[in-house]
């Protein structure tokens, strides 16, 4: 969990993300969820929530979909990207808005945005170079994330 461009995160989650793990309400899965309270309400401010899949690139061409359960407020962007060196960054993303109620978001490769010839390269260029999975949040102050899954990917694809 990392704030960018003057965004802030409550409870020092950027230092210890485990502080954001809370018991889920029993209406969905009944286990633990990630709860992030943040301030990123001005243009260019955002918070990155995610993980490095590995230091080397992975071919996720077989990906059927990414599933995320999310609630809160503001907007989000699900990003699959390559960060190997500072000058090597391929990414593809899907943008949406967060709802107050738990919402299942399913993103297929066709749902990822088109390349913009600057920062976003699209699924066809990025799919066989993935090193990170992230969710950017902005224009809000509260997000809950649970039960993130990638369908069509086997553990062997990530080794």
PDB file of C-alpha atoms in Angstrom, residues 15-128:
ATOM      1  CA  UNK A  15       4.562   0.843   6.585  1.00  0.00           C
ATOM      2  CA  UNK A  16       2.612  -2.232   7.737  1.00  0.00           C
ATOM      3  CA  UNK A  17      -0.187  -3.331   5.362  1.00  0.00           C
ATOM      4  CA  UNK A  18      -1.295  -6.057   7.799  1.00  0.00           C
ATOM      5  CA  UNK A  19      -2.815  -3.302   9.960  1.00  0.00           C
ATOM      6  CA  UNK A  20      -5.491  -3.042   7.253  1.00  0.00           C
ATOM      7  CA  UNK A  21      -6.645  -6.642   7.657  1.00  0.00           C
ATOM      8  CA  UNK A  22     -10.020  -6.696   9.399  1.00  0.00           C
ATOM      9  CA  UNK A  23     -12.733  -9.245  10.044  1.00  0.00           C
ATOM     10  CA  UNK A  24     -15.219  -9.246   7.199  1.00  0.00           C
ATOM     11  CA  UNK A  25     -18.893  -8.787   7.756  1.00  0.00           C
ATOM     12  CA  UNK A  26     -20.485 -12.210   7.467  1.00  0.00           C
ATOM     13  CA  UNK A  27     -22.702 -11.160   4.566  1.00  0.00           C
ATOM     14  CA  UNK A  28     -20.037 -12.033   1.991  1.00  0.00           C
ATOM     15  CA  UNK A  29     -17.197 -14.405   2.893  1.00  0.00           C
ATOM     16  CA  UNK A  30     -16.959 -14.229   6.684  1.00  0.00           C
ATOM     17  CA  UNK A  31     -13.163 -14.105   6.920  1.00  0.00           C
ATOM     18  CA  UNK A  32     -10.675 -11.264   6.608  1.00  0.00           C
ATOM     19  CA  UNK A  33     -10.699  -8.305   4.226  1.00  0.00           C
ATOM     20  CA  UNK A  34      -8.330  -5.465   3.444  1.00  0.00           C
ATOM     21  CA  UNK A  35      -9.683  -2.088   4.551  1.00  0.00           C
ATOM     22  CA  UNK A  36      -7.825   1.043   3.431  1.00  0.00           C
ATOM     23  CA  UNK A  37      -8.801   4.533   4.538  1.00  0.00           C
ATOM     24  CA  UNK A  38      -7.086   7.166   2.436  1.00  0.00           C
ATOM     25  CA  UNK A  39      -7.237  10.715   1.106  1.00  0.00           C
ATOM     26  CA  UNK A  40      -6.674  11.104  -2.629  1.00  0.00           C
ATOM     27  CA  UNK A  41      -9.283  13.605  -3.742  1.00  0.00           C
ATOM     28  CA  UNK A  42      -7.237  15.943  -5.931  1.00  0.00           C
ATOM     29  CA  UNK A  43      -6.138  15.423  -9.521  1.00  0.00           C
ATOM     30  CA  UNK A  44      -3.083  13.185  -9.736  1.00  0.00           C
ATOM     31  CA  UNK A  45      -3.339  11.777  -6.210  1.00  0.00           C
ATOM     32  CA  UNK A  46      -3.814   8.039  -5.780  1.00  0.00           C
ATOM     33  CA  UNK A  47      -2.990   5.076  -3.568  1.00  0.00           C
ATOM     34  CA  UNK A  48      -1.534   1.835  -4.950  1.00  0.00           C
ATOM     35  CA  UNK A  49      -2.621  -1.455  -3.369  1.00  0.00           C
ATOM     36  CA  UNK A  50      -0.998  -4.552  -4.777  1.00  0.00           C
ATOM     37  CA  UNK A  51       1.671  -7.154  -4.913  1.00  0.00           C
ATOM     38  CA  UNK A  52       4.655  -8.187  -6.927  1.00  0.00           C
ATOM     39  CA  UNK A  53       3.898 -11.550  -8.518  1.00  0.00           C
ATOM     40  CA  UNK A  54       7.626 -12.134  -9.066  1.00  0.00           C
ATOM     41  CA  UNK A  55      10.802 -10.331 -10.043  1.00  0.00           C
ATOM     42  CA  UNK A  56      10.814 -11.969 -13.463  1.00  0.00           C
ATOM     43  CA  UNK A  57       8.132 -11.623 -16.124  1.00  0.00           C
ATOM     44  CA  UNK A  58       5.246 -14.107 -16.397  1.00  0.00           C
ATOM     45  CA  UNK A  59       3.160 -15.040 -19.392  1.00  0.00           C
ATOM     46  CA  UNK A  60      -0.485 -14.705 -18.326  1.00  0.00           C
ATOM     47  CA  UNK A  61      -1.854 -15.121 -21.852  1.00  0.00           C
ATOM     48  CA  UNK A  62      -4.135 -17.912 -20.580  1.00  0.00           C
ATOM     49  CA  UNK A  63      -5.892 -15.519 -18.182  1.00  0.00           C
ATOM     50  CA  UNK A  64      -9.655 -15.940 -18.375  1.00  0.00           C
ATOM     51  CA  UNK A  65     -10.531 -13.177 -15.889  1.00  0.00           C
ATOM     52  CA  UNK A  66      -9.596 -11.315 -12.732  1.00  0.00           C
ATOM     53  CA  UNK A  67     -12.237 -11.225  -9.999  1.00  0.00           C
ATOM     54  CA  UNK A  68     -12.238  -8.661  -7.181  1.00  0.00           C
ATOM     55  CA  UNK A  69     -14.881  -8.003  -4.531  1.00  0.00           C
ATOM     56  CA  UNK A  70     -14.794  -4.322  -3.609  1.00  0.00           C
ATOM     57  CA  UNK A  71     -16.820  -1.722  -1.695  1.00  0.00           C
ATOM     58  CA  UNK A  72     -16.330   1.811  -0.425  1.00  0.00           C
ATOM     59  CA  UNK A  73     -16.233   5.080  -2.331  1.00  0.00           C
ATOM     60  CA  UNK A  74     -14.240   6.728  -5.100  1.00  0.00           C
ATOM     61  CA  UNK A  75     -12.776   5.177  -8.210  1.00  0.00           C
ATOM     62  CA  UNK A  76     -10.432   2.276  -8.858  1.00  0.00           C
ATOM     63  CA  UNK A  77      -8.151   0.953 -11.552  1.00  0.00           C
ATOM     64  CA  UNK A  78      -7.123  -2.708 -11.753  1.00  0.00           C
ATOM     65  CA  UNK A  79      -3.657  -2.864 -13.297  1.00  0.00           C
ATOM     66  CA  UNK A  80      -1.510  -5.729 -14.560  1.00  0.00           C
ATOM     67  CA  UNK A  81       1.962  -4.450 -15.308  1.00  0.00           C
ATOM     68  CA  UNK A  82       5.626  -5.111 -15.844  1.00  0.00           C
ATOM     69  CA  UNK A  83       8.154  -3.346 -13.673  1.00  0.00           C
ATOM     70  CA  UNK A  84      11.576  -4.861 -14.212  1.00  0.00           C
ATOM     71  CA  UNK A  85      13.741  -1.770 -14.511  1.00  0.00           C
ATOM     72  CA  UNK A  86      12.843   1.869 -14.041  1.00  0.00           C
ATOM     73  CA  UNK A  87      12.627   2.402 -17.809  1.00  0.00           C
ATOM     74  CA  UNK A  88      10.656  -0.796 -18.508  1.00  0.00           C
ATOM     75  CA  UNK A  89       7.005  -0.471 -17.554  1.00  0.00           C
ATOM     76  CA  UNK A  90       4.265  -2.099 -19.602  1.00  0.00           C
ATOM     77  CA  UNK A  91       0.722  -1.952 -18.262  1.00  0.00           C
ATOM     78  CA  UNK A  92      -2.890  -2.613 -19.012  1.00  0.00           C
ATOM     79  CA  UNK A  93      -5.798  -1.450 -16.876  1.00  0.00           C
ATOM     80  CA  UNK A  94      -9.506  -1.496 -16.202  1.00  0.00           C
ATOM     81  CA  UNK A  95     -11.202   1.513 -14.568  1.00  0.00           C
ATOM     82  CA  UNK A  96     -14.383   1.581 -12.510  1.00  0.00           C
ATOM     83  CA  UNK A  97     -16.189   3.206  -9.606  1.00  0.00           C
ATOM     84  CA  UNK A  98     -16.501   1.784  -6.109  1.00  0.00           C
ATOM     85  CA  UNK A  99     -20.009   1.223  -4.662  1.00  0.00           C
ATOM     86  CA  UNK A 100     -21.131   1.400  -1.038  1.00  0.00           C
ATOM     87  CA  UNK A 101     -22.237  -2.259  -1.211  1.00  0.00           C
ATOM     88  CA  UNK A 102     -19.996  -5.233  -1.923  1.00  0.00           C
ATOM     89  CA  UNK A 103     -19.672  -5.527  -5.700  1.00  0.00           C
ATOM     90  CA  UNK A 104     -18.148  -8.345  -7.701  1.00  0.00           C
ATOM     91  CA  UNK A 105     -15.920  -6.931 -10.447  1.00  0.00           C
ATOM     92  CA  UNK A 106     -14.894  -9.380 -13.178  1.00  0.00           C
ATOM     93  CA  UNK A 107     -12.366  -8.185 -15.744  1.00  0.00           C
ATOM     94  CA  UNK A 108     -11.585 -10.252 -18.852  1.00  0.00           C
ATOM     95  CA  UNK A 109      -8.656  -9.495 -21.180  1.00  0.00           C
ATOM     96  CA  UNK A 110     -11.124  -7.833 -23.564  1.00  0.00           C
ATOM     97  CA  UNK A 111     -12.167  -5.434 -20.772  1.00  0.00           C
ATOM     98  CA  UNK A 112      -8.704  -3.946 -20.318  1.00  0.00           C
ATOM     99  CA  UNK A 113      -8.376  -0.510 -21.864  1.00  0.00           C
ATOM    100  CA  UNK A 114      -6.947   0.197 -25.296  1.00  0.00           C
ATOM    101  CA  UNK A 115      -3.313   1.285 -25.607  1.00  0.00           C
ATOM    102  CA  UNK A 116      -2.713   5.020 -25.427  1.00  0.00           C
ATOM    103  CA  UNK A 117       0.839   4.990 -26.850  1.00  0.00           C
ATOM    104  CA  UNK A 118       2.144   6.627 -23.634  1.00  0.00           C
ATOM    105  CA  UNK A 119       1.624   4.822 -20.333  1.00  0.00           C
ATOM    106  CA  UNK A 120      -0.830   2.049 -21.200  1.00  0.00           C
ATOM    107  CA  UNK A 121       0.181  -0.607 -23.686  1.00  0.00           C
ATOM    108  CA  UNK A 122      -2.941  -2.788 -23.700  1.00  0.00           C
ATOM    109  CA  UNK A 123      -3.421  -6.487 -23.045  1.00  0.00           C
ATOM    110  CA  UNK A 124      -1.811  -7.801 -26.250  1.00  0.00           C
ATOM    111  CA  UNK A 125       1.558  -6.176 -25.456  1.00  0.00           C
ATOM    112  CA  UNK A 126       1.505  -6.659 -21.663  1.00  0.00           C
ATOM    113  CA  UNK A 127       0.012 -10.164 -21.267  1.00  0.00           C
ATOM    114  CA  UNK A 128       3.289 -12.078 -21.517  1.00  0.00           C
TER     115      UNK A 128
END
